[in-house]
Amino acid sequence: MLFWHNQPEHLWPSPGELYPGPPSSLLRESLPLPYLKQEELPNVPSPEPPCPAFQYVLCAATSPAVKQGEETLTYLNQGQSYEVQMLWNPKLGDATQCPQLLKSVARVVFHDRRLQYTEQQQLDGWRWSRPGDRILDIDVPLSVGVIEPQVLPSQLNTVEFHWDPTKRTSIFLQVHCISTEFTPRKKGGEKGVSFRLRIDTFKPSDKELAPEHLHSAGCLIKVFKPKGADRKLKTDRDKIEKQPLHERDKYQVARESTVFVECPPWPEPSAGPHSPLSPRALTSPYSCKLLSPERLCSSPPFALDSLVGSLAEDLNPGASILETQQWLHRHRFSAYCRMLANFTGTDLLKLTRQDLIQICGAADGIRLFNTLRARPIRHRLTLYVAQEASRQENEVAENPDSGFYQEISLNELSAVELMGKLAELLALPANQIHRLFHQGPGGILILLNDQVVQNLKDESYFVAVVKKVQNPDGYYLVLT
């Protein structure tokens, strides 16, 4: 069901003015926005607080168990579609000066600072355990006014879309991960980590120029298994109702919808020399202000290259106690540094798998044993592909490796990943490969989707046939 909220008349135009339509489409009463309200006190001169040009409203109730002065918390069910209303205030400027289309990027990021600096590792681990799934997705059939929605295969927690600020726009988002998937002990949603759902809006520009940032806002969420958010919300309400009246005043009044809080823009990957691990990166550039202390609103960019280099470093048998401690820190075994305080590199390498399990527990003990032995990660699917040697020269550039089989290793088991690997192997532009087929029984062509790729037999071999097409200009690939 699609819900739409009127906005206070002194701040926003009514939906009837901004979006002409029958009054029956307006289902709820006006949403109180206390921290955006502009009050005029008689005979007391004071500057009016700034009014945001954009506002995003998540149609999900806030938790009543949040104390005054703290940021609101919203519970969501895994995989359920939630409406986010995209609002623009035309009173702040001439509507004719507003761009016809705006680009917005929605993300689900970690709120906890500790998880932010291992964000890429956390996402890679989630991708490995749930191949083919996404953390954030768009429910396109339910969305209204959303233009060109894009889901980036390489970014599981990010979606993009365009929208017209002068028209009614609501995007329905689905979060498929739950909060307990990123905690060491998975014993319930109450102990799960918090996420931040944030939206950054840009004004599109020429292809050579970066888009102009217009607005950023986010809200704090926790994700539960289906129907778990409803049970948790009811538990919080019962808990507050049992409190004495003077204790209830310490908690915020729950709202039927969640208003995003303005925050700094999402940092660019090439933001300069301020590494997320440097002291300067731990200060307020990535924080978000409500009405009280600064709160974190985004995850800083992750220095993947530097971390990969350090993780690839094996423990030297001649490492001293200090060097062994540093190695444990780099490989995320800090919790056991005190227990292994007197171990050198040789001492640690002499421990058996059972010894490490007794010291660190089953999970971390096996992980430490595999890290010490530098066990390589086996790819999930290996294919051998040769290029058709008898193709026409005017179709694609000549490749000296044609006729020889080359190995392709897949981890995600998706058609997009396979298409990218084939484009690199055949020296073709990936954006010009429109279809990928597999020749089936009787010579029929089977469209390769994620399900077909997942059912391919390991170490199968194919010959890639490149077919030139004109409308649109590009190529079809057939694996025979």
Tab-separated table of C-alpha atoms in Angstrom:
chain	number	residue	atom	x	y	z
A	1	MET	CA	0.000	0.000	0.000
A	2	LEU	CA	1.415	3.388	-0.947
A	3	PHE	CA	1.398	5.995	1.844
A	4	TRP	CA	1.857	9.703	1.249
A	5	HIS	CA	2.257	12.367	3.921
A	6	ASN	CA	1.136	15.986	3.844
A	7	GLN	CA	3.764	18.423	5.005
A	8	PRO	CA	3.134	21.439	7.308
A	9	GLU	CA	1.821	24.363	5.297
A	10	HIS	CA	4.346	26.814	6.675
A	11	LEU	CA	7.226	24.712	5.367
A	12	TRP	CA	6.059	22.524	2.489
A	13	PRO	CA	3.298	22.966	-0.089
A	14	SER	CA	0.374	20.642	0.285
A	15	PRO	CA	0.416	17.527	-1.911
A	16	GLY	CA	-2.621	18.925	-3.721
A	17	GLU	CA	-0.574	21.953	-4.776
A	18	LEU	CA	2.624	20.108	-5.643
A	19	TYR	CA	1.074	16.909	-7.019
A	20	PRO	CA	-2.421	17.510	-8.437
A	21	GLY	CA	-4.677	14.540	-7.964
A	22	PRO	CA	-7.777	13.258	-6.183
A	23	PRO	CA	-7.875	13.890	-2.422
A	24	SER	CA	-8.524	10.209	-1.802
A	25	SER	CA	-4.866	9.505	-2.564
A	26	LEU	CA	-3.805	11.351	0.606
A	27	LEU	CA	-4.097	8.724	3.301
A	28	ARG	CA	-2.343	10.075	6.355
A	29	GLU	CA	-2.301	13.201	8.428
A	30	SER	CA	0.541	15.685	8.370
A	31	LEU	CA	3.874	14.446	9.645
A	32	PRO	CA	5.226	16.570	12.541
A	33	LEU	CA	8.757	17.731	11.905
A	34	PRO	CA	9.801	19.367	15.169
A	35	TYR	CA	13.411	20.028	14.337
A	36	LEU	CA	12.542	21.583	10.967
A	37	LYS	CA	9.776	23.806	12.343
A	38	GLN	CA	10.328	27.540	12.034
A	39	GLU	CA	8.690	29.289	14.966
A	40	GLU	CA	8.320	33.057	15.169
A	41	LEU	CA	8.561	34.395	18.714
A	42	PRO	CA	7.046	37.865	19.146
A	43	ASN	CA	9.431	40.687	20.055
A	44	VAL	CA	12.397	38.301	20.181
A	45	PRO	CA	14.659	38.784	17.168
A	46	SER	CA	16.342	35.536	16.203
A	47	PRO	CA	17.539	34.147	12.898
A	48	GLU	CA	15.294	31.520	11.363
A	49	PRO	CA	16.832	28.026	11.170
A	50	PRO	CA	17.728	26.925	7.665
A	51	CYS	CA	15.065	24.959	5.849
A	52	PRO	CA	16.295	22.024	3.748
A	53	ALA	CA	15.552	22.057	0.058
A	54	PHE	CA	15.143	18.265	0.057
A	55	GLN	CA	13.630	15.828	2.476
A	56	TYR	CA	13.421	12.030	2.498
A	57	VAL	CA	10.781	10.207	4.547
A	58	LEU	CA	10.934	6.463	5.270
A	59	CYS	CA	7.433	5.056	5.804
A	60	ALA	CA	8.313	2.936	8.826
A	61	ALA	CA	7.666	3.668	12.491
A	62	THR	CA	10.460	4.763	14.817
A	63	SER	CA	11.248	2.907	18.017
A	64	PRO	CA	9.768	4.342	21.234
A	65	ALA	CA	12.725	3.012	23.253
A	66	VAL	CA	15.093	5.805	22.153
A	67	LYS	CA	16.041	8.390	24.752
A	68	GLN	CA	15.652	12.120	24.247
A	69	GLY	CA	18.531	13.729	22.370
A	70	GLU	CA	19.524	10.498	20.640
A	71	GLU	CA	18.999	9.686	17.003
A	72	THR	CA	15.818	7.850	16.088
A	73	LEU	CA	16.030	4.115	15.364
A	74	THR	CA	13.786	2.311	12.890
A	75	TYR	CA	13.221	-1.451	12.673
A	76	LEU	CA	12.835	-3.073	9.243
A	77	ASN	CA	11.937	-6.575	8.116
A	78	GLN	CA	14.350	-8.421	5.863
A	79	GLY	CA	13.294	-8.345	2.212
A	80	GLN	CA	10.178	-6.218	2.804
A	81	SER	CA	9.588	-3.238	0.505
A	82	TYR	CA	9.581	0.109	2.318
A	83	GLU	CA	8.575	3.390	0.751
A	84	VAL	CA	10.938	6.366	0.833
A	85	GLN	CA	9.302	9.610	-0.242
A	86	MET	CA	11.551	12.032	-2.134
A	87	LEU	CA	10.384	15.577	-1.372
A	88	TRP	CA	11.560	18.919	-2.730
A	89	ASN	CA	10.615	22.302	-1.294
A	90	PRO	CA	9.800	24.713	-4.156
A	91	LYS	CA	9.454	27.650	-1.748
A	92	LEU	CA	13.232	27.882	-1.431
A	93	GLY	CA	13.692	28.931	-5.064
A	94	ASP	CA	12.176	29.314	-8.450
A	95	ALA	CA	10.861	25.997	-9.702
A	96	THR	CA	12.009	26.892	-13.192
A	97	GLN	CA	15.629	26.946	-11.977
A	98	CYS	CA	15.469	23.403	-10.631
A	99	PRO	CA	16.968	20.707	-12.884
A	100	GLN	CA	14.413	18.602	-14.673
A	101	LEU	CA	16.020	15.387	-13.442
A	102	LEU	CA	18.112	14.696	-10.348
A	103	LYS	CA	20.277	11.707	-9.574
A	104	SER	CA	20.125	10.079	-6.151
A	105	VAL	CA	22.256	7.278	-4.705
A	106	ALA	CA	20.887	5.160	-1.843
A	107	ARG	CA	23.263	3.153	0.351
A	108	VAL	CA	23.156	0.880	3.378
A	109	VAL	CA	26.361	1.350	5.385
A	110	PHE	CA	27.617	0.433	8.831
A	111	HIS	CA	26.923	2.767	11.739
A	112	ASP	CA	29.473	1.171	14.057
A	113	ARG	CA	32.930	2.733	13.668
A	114	ARG	CA	34.648	-0.595	14.266
A	115	LEU	CA	32.864	-2.211	11.325
A	116	GLN	CA	33.445	0.735	9.016
A	117	TYR	CA	37.162	0.087	8.731
A	118	THR	CA	36.557	-3.545	7.807
A	119	GLU	CA	33.572	-2.759	5.607
A	120	GLN	CA	34.955	-4.303	2.437
A	121	GLN	CA	35.881	-7.495	4.283
A	122	GLN	CA	32.399	-7.683	5.791
A	123	LEU	CA	30.737	-7.194	2.394
A	124	ASP	CA	33.013	-9.734	0.715
A	125	GLY	CA	32.216	-12.276	3.413
A	126	TRP	CA	28.488	-11.645	3.005
A	127	ARG	CA	28.793	-11.985	-0.771
A	128	TRP	CA	30.617	-15.299	-0.328
A	129	SER	CA	28.023	-16.730	2.053
A	130	ARG	CA	25.044	-15.565	-0.025
A	131	PRO	CA	26.036	-15.710	-3.695
A	132	GLY	CA	23.729	-13.896	-6.082
A	133	ASP	CA	21.982	-11.892	-3.333
A	134	ARG	CA	22.137	-8.163	-2.727
A	135	ILE	CA	22.142	-6.101	0.461
A	136	LEU	CA	20.022	-3.276	-1.005
A	137	ASP	CA	17.586	-3.545	-3.892
A	138	ILE	CA	14.830	-1.504	-5.572
A	139	ASP	CA	11.263	-2.750	-5.859
A	140	VAL	CA	10.661	-1.182	-9.262
A	141	PRO	CA	6.973	-2.174	-9.751
A	142	LEU	CA	5.940	-0.386	-6.541
A	143	SER	CA	8.097	2.708	-7.077
A	144	VAL	CA	6.502	5.911	-8.388
A	145	GLY	CA	8.293	8.559	-10.447
A	146	VAL	CA	11.609	6.676	-10.446
A	147	ILE	CA	13.514	6.960	-13.729
A	148	GLU	CA	16.353	4.707	-14.884
A	149	PRO	CA	16.867	2.708	-11.660
A	150	GLN	CA	20.262	1.036	-11.627
A	151	VAL	CA	21.585	-1.790	-9.472
A	152	LEU	CA	25.369	-1.995	-9.561
A	153	PRO	CA	26.552	-5.656	-9.497
A	154	SER	CA	29.887	-4.704	-7.956
A	155	GLN	CA	28.264	-2.689	-5.118
A	156	LEU	CA	25.829	-4.860	-3.204
A	157	ASN	CA	24.773	-2.079	-0.852
A	158	THR	CA	24.178	0.709	-3.402
A	159	VAL	CA	21.410	1.609	-5.857
A	160	GLU	CA	21.030	4.625	-8.154
A	161	PHE	CA	18.043	6.302	-9.776
A	162	HIS	CA	16.874	9.553	-11.379
A	163	TRP	CA	13.742	11.494	-10.449
A	164	ASP	CA	11.883	14.680	-11.278
A	165	PRO	CA	11.631	16.929	-8.176
A	166	THR	CA	8.488	18.636	-9.506
A	167	LYS	CA	6.594	15.330	-9.607
A	168	ARG	CA	5.556	12.894	-6.939
A	169	THR	CA	8.376	10.415	-6.327
A	170	SER	CA	8.477	7.412	-4.024
A	171	ILE	CA	11.078	4.686	-4.209
A	172	PHE	CA	10.538	1.317	-2.536
A	173	LEU	CA	13.710	-0.206	-1.094
A	174	GLN	CA	14.423	-3.708	0.193
A	175	VAL	CA	17.211	-4.579	2.644
A	176	HIS	CA	18.145	-8.254	2.408
A	177	CYS	CA	20.795	-8.531	5.123
A	178	ILE	CA	19.936	-8.750	8.818
A	179	SER	CA	21.755	-7.064	11.653
A	180	THR	CA	22.913	-10.302	13.283
A	181	GLU	CA	24.815	-11.395	10.163
A	182	PHE	CA	27.644	-9.021	11.109
A	183	THR	CA	27.910	-9.930	14.803
A	184	PRO	CA	30.194	-12.657	16.198
A	185	ARG	CA	27.345	-14.292	18.106
A	186	LYS	CA	24.054	-14.584	16.241
A	187	LYS	CA	21.561	-14.895	19.084
A	188	GLY	CA	18.812	-12.497	18.045
A	189	GLY	CA	18.026	-9.198	16.402
A	190	GLU	CA	18.340	-7.236	19.652
A	191	LYS	CA	22.108	-7.771	19.620
A	192	GLY	CA	22.524	-7.054	15.931
A	193	VAL	CA	24.485	-4.140	14.556
A	194	SER	CA	22.874	-0.915	13.361
A	195	PHE	CA	22.969	0.187	9.749
A	196	ARG	CA	22.546	3.617	8.232
A	197	LEU	CA	20.300	4.088	5.237
A	198	ARG	CA	21.447	7.249	3.472
A	199	ILE	CA	20.579	9.039	0.248
A	200	ASP	CA	22.822	11.468	-1.634
A	201	THR	CA	21.286	13.675	-4.335
A	202	PHE	CA	23.214	15.256	-7.203
A	203	LYS	CA	22.575	17.572	-10.098
A	204	PRO	CA	23.629	15.800	-13.311
A	205	SER	CA	26.341	17.515	-15.339
A	206	ASP	CA	28.364	16.927	-18.467
A	207	LYS	CA	30.105	13.581	-18.772
A	208	GLU	CA	33.514	15.173	-18.276
A	209	LEU	CA	32.505	16.903	-15.038
A	210	ALA	CA	31.575	15.381	-11.710
A	211	PRO	CA	27.916	15.810	-10.712
A	212	GLU	CA	27.165	18.694	-8.377
A	213	HIS	CA	26.239	17.574	-4.869
A	214	LEU	CA	22.929	18.996	-3.636
A	215	HIS	CA	21.868	17.176	-0.489
A	216	SER	CA	22.621	14.182	1.782
A	217	ALA	CA	20.610	12.674	4.606
A	218	GLY	CA	20.374	9.376	6.455
A	219	CYS	CA	18.585	7.467	9.201
A	220	LEU	CA	19.514	4.694	11.624
A	221	ILE	CA	17.974	1.254	11.027
A	222	LYS	CA	18.102	-2.307	12.321
A	223	VAL	CA	17.041	-5.193	10.112
A	224	PHE	CA	15.332	-8.316	11.453
A	225	LYS	CA	14.126	-11.552	9.956
A	226	PRO	CA	10.622	-11.400	8.441
A	227	LYS	CA	8.061	-10.110	11.005
A	228	GLY	CA	10.860	-9.698	13.552
A	229	ALA	CA	10.734	-5.898	13.308
A	230	ASP	CA	7.022	-5.893	14.199
A	231	ARG	CA	7.650	-8.057	17.263
A	232	LYS	CA	10.574	-5.906	18.374
A	233	LEU	CA	8.529	-2.711	17.958
A	234	LYS	CA	5.711	-4.185	20.052
A	235	THR	CA	8.214	-5.276	22.709
A	236	ASP	CA	9.622	-1.734	22.919
A	237	ARG	CA	6.122	-0.254	23.235
A	238	ASP	CA	5.187	-2.637	26.034
A	239	LYS	CA	8.448	-1.870	27.788
A	240	ILE	CA	7.850	1.885	27.704
A	241	GLU	CA	4.206	1.564	28.783
A	242	LYS	CA	5.326	-0.287	31.918
A	243	GLN	CA	7.647	2.573	32.876
A	244	PRO	CA	6.506	5.207	35.410
A	245	LEU	CA	5.327	8.507	33.958
A	246	HIS	CA	8.463	10.382	35.000
A	247	GLU	CA	10.599	7.724	33.262
A	248	ARG	CA	8.586	7.866	30.037
A	249	ASP	CA	9.525	11.523	29.624
A	250	LYS	CA	13.120	10.432	29.089
A	251	TYR	CA	12.170	8.701	25.813
A	252	GLN	CA	11.184	10.114	22.460
A	253	VAL	CA	7.645	9.905	21.165
A	254	ALA	CA	7.499	7.268	18.432
A	255	ARG	CA	6.556	8.499	14.948
A	256	GLU	CA	4.733	6.612	12.218
A	257	SER	CA	7.418	7.657	9.723
A	258	THR	CA	11.139	8.311	9.869
A	259	VAL	CA	12.531	11.600	8.603
A	260	PHE	CA	16.100	11.414	7.319
A	261	VAL	CA	18.628	13.656	9.083
A	262	GLU	CA	20.925	15.853	7.036
A	263	CYS	CA	24.566	14.758	6.972
A	264	PRO	CA	27.802	15.448	5.045
A	265	PRO	CA	28.094	14.065	1.513
A	266	TRP	CA	29.444	10.596	0.899
A	267	PRO	CA	33.253	10.798	0.590
A	268	GLU	CA	34.700	10.122	-2.826
A	269	PRO	CA	37.070	7.117	-3.146
A	270	SER	CA	39.886	9.433	-4.245
A	271	ALA	CA	39.319	11.924	-1.448
A	272	GLY	CA	42.991	12.585	-0.905
A	273	PRO	CA	45.700	11.498	1.508
A	274	HIS	CA	43.369	11.125	4.496
A	275	SER	CA	43.303	7.364	4.841
A	276	PRO	CA	40.423	5.967	6.891
A	277	LEU	CA	43.011	4.549	9.255
A	278	SER	CA	44.701	7.902	9.859
A	279	PRO	CA	43.923	9.969	12.987
A	280	ARG	CA	42.424	12.790	10.931
A	281	ALA	CA	39.869	10.423	9.473
A	282	LEU	CA	38.554	9.603	12.947
A	283	THR	CA	37.228	13.119	13.504
A	284	SER	CA	33.990	14.745	12.430
A	285	PRO	CA	34.108	14.815	8.590
A	286	TYR	CA	32.073	11.597	8.554
A	287	SER	CA	29.681	12.576	11.333
A	288	CYS	CA	26.046	13.564	11.335
A	289	LYS	CA	24.346	16.118	13.596
A	290	LEU	CA	20.861	15.788	14.963
A	291	LEU	CA	19.977	18.154	17.831
A	292	SER	CA	22.569	16.760	20.162
A	293	PRO	CA	26.105	15.371	19.858
A	294	GLU	CA	27.590	14.401	16.558
A	295	ARG	CA	26.649	11.008	15.266
A	296	LEU	CA	28.216	8.970	12.600
A	297	CYS	CA	26.399	9.075	9.258
A	298	SER	CA	28.556	7.219	6.800
A	299	SER	CA	31.293	4.699	6.383
A	300	PRO	CA	34.625	6.143	5.276
A	301	PRO	CA	36.232	4.792	2.132
A	302	PHE	CA	38.093	1.562	2.690
A	303	ALA	CA	41.774	1.307	1.818
A	304	LEU	CA	41.457	-2.065	0.111
A	305	ASP	CA	44.767	-2.077	-1.734
A	306	SER	CA	46.843	-1.423	1.352
A	307	LEU	CA	44.972	-4.027	3.382
A	308	VAL	CA	45.277	-6.705	0.716
A	309	GLY	CA	49.018	-6.165	0.681
A	310	SER	CA	49.258	-6.585	4.436
A	311	LEU	CA	47.007	-9.649	4.525
A	312	ALA	CA	49.104	-11.346	1.880
A	313	GLU	CA	52.157	-11.119	4.159
A	314	ASP	CA	53.073	-14.467	5.717
A	315	LEU	CA	54.322	-14.733	9.261
A	316	ASN	CA	58.113	-15.010	9.248
A	317	PRO	CA	59.396	-17.884	11.414
A	318	GLY	CA	62.121	-15.522	12.667
A	319	ALA	CA	59.606	-12.836	13.723
A	320	SER	CA	60.169	-11.381	17.177
A	321	ILE	CA	57.467	-11.110	19.834
A	322	LEU	CA	56.681	-7.522	18.768
A	323	GLU	CA	56.507	-8.446	15.072
A	324	THR	CA	54.241	-11.400	15.908
A	325	GLN	CA	51.911	-9.099	17.851
A	326	GLN	CA	51.788	-6.676	14.908
A	327	TRP	CA	50.997	-9.560	12.540
A	328	LEU	CA	48.111	-10.658	14.767
A	329	HIS	CA	46.717	-7.113	14.771
A	330	ARG	CA	46.895	-6.826	10.980
A	331	HIS	CA	45.034	-10.108	10.536
A	332	ARG	CA	42.234	-9.250	13.001
A	333	PHE	CA	43.354	-11.435	15.900
A	334	SER	CA	43.733	-8.565	18.362
A	335	ALA	CA	41.535	-10.300	20.942
A	336	TYR	CA	44.199	-12.986	21.403
A	337	CYS	CA	47.268	-10.751	21.536
A	338	ARG	CA	47.383	-10.824	25.337
A	339	MET	CA	47.003	-14.606	25.425
A	340	LEU	CA	49.804	-14.971	22.848
A	341	ALA	CA	51.915	-12.161	24.303
A	342	ASN	CA	55.101	-14.245	24.664
A	343	PHE	CA	54.906	-16.103	21.337
A	344	THR	CA	57.454	-15.549	18.592
A	345	GLY	CA	56.844	-16.413	14.953
A	346	THR	CA	58.370	-19.859	15.415
A	347	ASP	CA	56.252	-20.564	18.486
A	348	LEU	CA	53.056	-19.647	16.681
A	349	LEU	CA	53.879	-21.701	13.586
A	350	LYS	CA	54.549	-24.798	15.704
A	351	LEU	CA	50.989	-24.836	17.068
A	352	THR	CA	48.718	-27.463	15.572
A	353	ARG	CA	45.172	-26.911	14.409
A	354	GLN	CA	43.803	-28.472	17.595
A	355	ASP	CA	46.066	-26.265	19.739
A	356	LEU	CA	44.743	-23.103	18.077
A	357	ILE	CA	41.117	-24.256	18.470
A	358	GLN	CA	41.681	-24.775	22.198
A	359	ILE	CA	43.250	-21.315	22.541
A	360	CYS	CA	40.979	-19.243	20.270
A	361	GLY	CA	37.822	-21.294	19.963
A	362	ALA	CA	36.596	-23.206	16.922
A	363	ALA	CA	35.882	-20.341	14.516
A	364	ASP	CA	38.894	-18.096	15.176
A	365	GLY	CA	41.166	-21.071	15.775
A	366	ILE	CA	40.477	-22.502	12.313
A	367	ARG	CA	40.810	-19.025	10.781
A	368	LEU	CA	44.169	-18.444	12.473
A	369	PHE	CA	45.407	-21.903	11.414
A	370	ASN	CA	44.443	-21.250	7.771
A	371	THR	CA	46.009	-17.791	7.869
A	372	LEU	CA	49.272	-19.146	9.260
A	373	ARG	CA	49.381	-21.825	6.566
A	374	ALA	CA	48.367	-19.275	3.895
A	375	ARG	CA	45.815	-21.689	2.458
A	376	PRO	CA	44.701	-20.341	-0.935
A	377	ILE	CA	40.984	-19.768	-1.502
A	378	ARG	CA	39.643	-22.088	-4.176
A	379	HIS	CA	37.473	-20.499	-6.826
A	380	ARG	CA	33.875	-21.679	-6.877
A	381	LEU	CA	33.755	-22.384	-10.619
A	382	THR	CA	36.524	-22.830	-13.176
A	383	LEU	CA	35.841	-22.772	-16.913
A	384	TYR	CA	38.157	-23.151	-19.913
A	385	VAL	CA	37.330	-20.991	-22.920
A	386	ALA	CA	38.915	-20.822	-26.366
A	387	GLN	CA	38.228	-18.183	-28.989
A	388	GLU	CA	36.832	-19.262	-32.336
A	389	ALA	CA	39.768	-19.183	-34.729
A	390	SER	CA	37.731	-18.942	-37.952
A	391	ARG	CA	35.903	-15.689	-37.303
A	392	GLN	CA	36.040	-12.749	-39.648
A	393	GLU	CA	38.750	-10.213	-39.021
A	394	ASN	CA	36.426	-7.244	-39.432
A	395	GLU	CA	34.302	-8.323	-36.481
A	396	VAL	CA	36.835	-8.019	-33.654
A	397	ALA	CA	40.514	-7.312	-33.298
A	398	GLU	CA	42.928	-10.158	-34.041
A	399	ASN	CA	43.911	-12.071	-30.912
A	400	PRO	CA	47.072	-14.217	-30.986
A	401	ASP	CA	45.621	-16.423	-28.224
A	402	SER	CA	42.693	-17.611	-30.363
A	403	GLY	CA	42.499	-21.399	-30.563
A	404	PHE	CA	44.083	-21.912	-27.128
A	405	TYR	CA	42.002	-22.582	-24.059
A	406	GLN	CA	42.347	-20.098	-21.225
A	407	GLU	CA	41.127	-20.419	-17.662
A	408	ILE	CA	38.273	-18.309	-16.283
A	409	SER	CA	37.643	-18.415	-12.523
A	410	LEU	CA	34.295	-17.309	-11.102
A	411	ASN	CA	33.504	-16.453	-7.484
A	412	GLU	CA	30.085	-14.787	-7.665
A	413	LEU	CA	28.586	-17.308	-10.129
A	414	SER	CA	26.669	-14.570	-11.935
A	415	ALA	CA	26.118	-13.887	-15.625
A	416	VAL	CA	27.505	-10.370	-15.199
A	417	GLU	CA	30.768	-11.723	-13.765
A	418	LEU	CA	31.106	-14.282	-16.580
A	419	MET	CA	30.366	-11.640	-19.221
A	420	GLY	CA	33.045	-9.364	-17.769
A	421	LYS	CA	35.641	-12.148	-17.738
A	422	LEU	CA	34.809	-13.087	-21.340
A	423	ALA	CA	35.032	-9.458	-22.453
A	424	GLU	CA	38.507	-9.223	-20.955
A	425	LEU	CA	39.546	-12.539	-22.494
A	426	LEU	CA	38.258	-11.635	-25.978
A	427	ALA	CA	39.429	-7.998	-25.834
A	428	LEU	CA	35.885	-6.683	-26.313
A	429	PRO	CA	34.251	-3.657	-24.650
A	430	ALA	CA	32.091	-5.041	-21.857
A	431	ASN	CA	29.346	-2.471	-22.465
A	432	GLN	CA	28.973	-3.638	-26.082
A	433	ILE	CA	28.217	-7.279	-25.212
A	434	HIS	CA	24.415	-7.346	-25.223
A	435	ARG	CA	23.667	-11.059	-24.888
A	436	LEU	CA	25.442	-14.178	-23.678
A	437	PHE	CA	24.177	-17.552	-24.891
A	438	HIS	CA	25.004	-21.207	-24.315
A	439	GLN	CA	24.454	-23.685	-27.119
A	440	GLY	CA	22.189	-26.414	-25.831
A	441	PRO	CA	20.869	-29.704	-27.203
A	442	GLY	CA	20.063	-29.660	-30.904
A	443	GLY	CA	21.945	-26.411	-31.389
A	444	ILE	CA	19.389	-24.258	-29.554
A	445	LEU	CA	20.633	-21.049	-27.911
A	446	ILE	CA	20.027	-20.767	-24.171
A	447	LEU	CA	20.239	-17.314	-22.602
A	448	LEU	CA	22.844	-17.430	-19.836
A	449	ASN	CA	21.431	-16.021	-16.605
A	450	ASP	CA	22.625	-16.432	-13.033
A	451	GLN	CA	20.780	-19.730	-12.562
A	452	VAL	CA	22.319	-21.268	-15.676
A	453	VAL	CA	25.811	-20.135	-14.640
A	454	GLN	CA	25.372	-21.645	-11.175
A	455	ASN	CA	24.454	-24.994	-12.741
A	456	LEU	CA	27.475	-25.158	-15.057
A	457	LYS	CA	29.757	-28.097	-14.357
A	458	ASP	CA	33.109	-27.210	-12.865
A	459	GLU	CA	36.065	-27.356	-15.286
A	460	SER	CA	33.827	-27.354	-18.358
A	461	TYR	CA	35.339	-26.121	-21.615
A	462	PHE	CA	33.758	-23.989	-24.340
A	463	VAL	CA	34.552	-22.227	-27.602
A	464	ALA	CA	33.434	-18.587	-27.613
A	465	VAL	CA	31.811	-17.474	-30.863
A	466	VAL	CA	31.539	-13.711	-31.370
A	467	LYS	CA	28.615	-12.457	-33.454
A	468	LYS	CA	28.377	-8.861	-34.603
A	469	VAL	CA	24.950	-7.202	-34.340
A	470	GLN	CA	23.825	-3.831	-35.663
A	471	ASN	CA	20.781	-2.726	-33.683
A	472	PRO	CA	21.975	-1.905	-31.118
A	473	ASP	CA	25.585	-1.870	-32.232
A	474	GLY	CA	27.559	-4.485	-30.317
A	475	TYR	CA	28.161	-8.238	-29.975
A	476	TYR	CA	26.476	-11.474	-28.995
A	477	LEU	CA	28.619	-14.218	-27.402
A	478	VAL	CA	27.776	-17.880	-27.862
A	479	LEU	CA	29.528	-20.567	-25.803
A	480	THR	CA	29.529	-23.798	-27.815
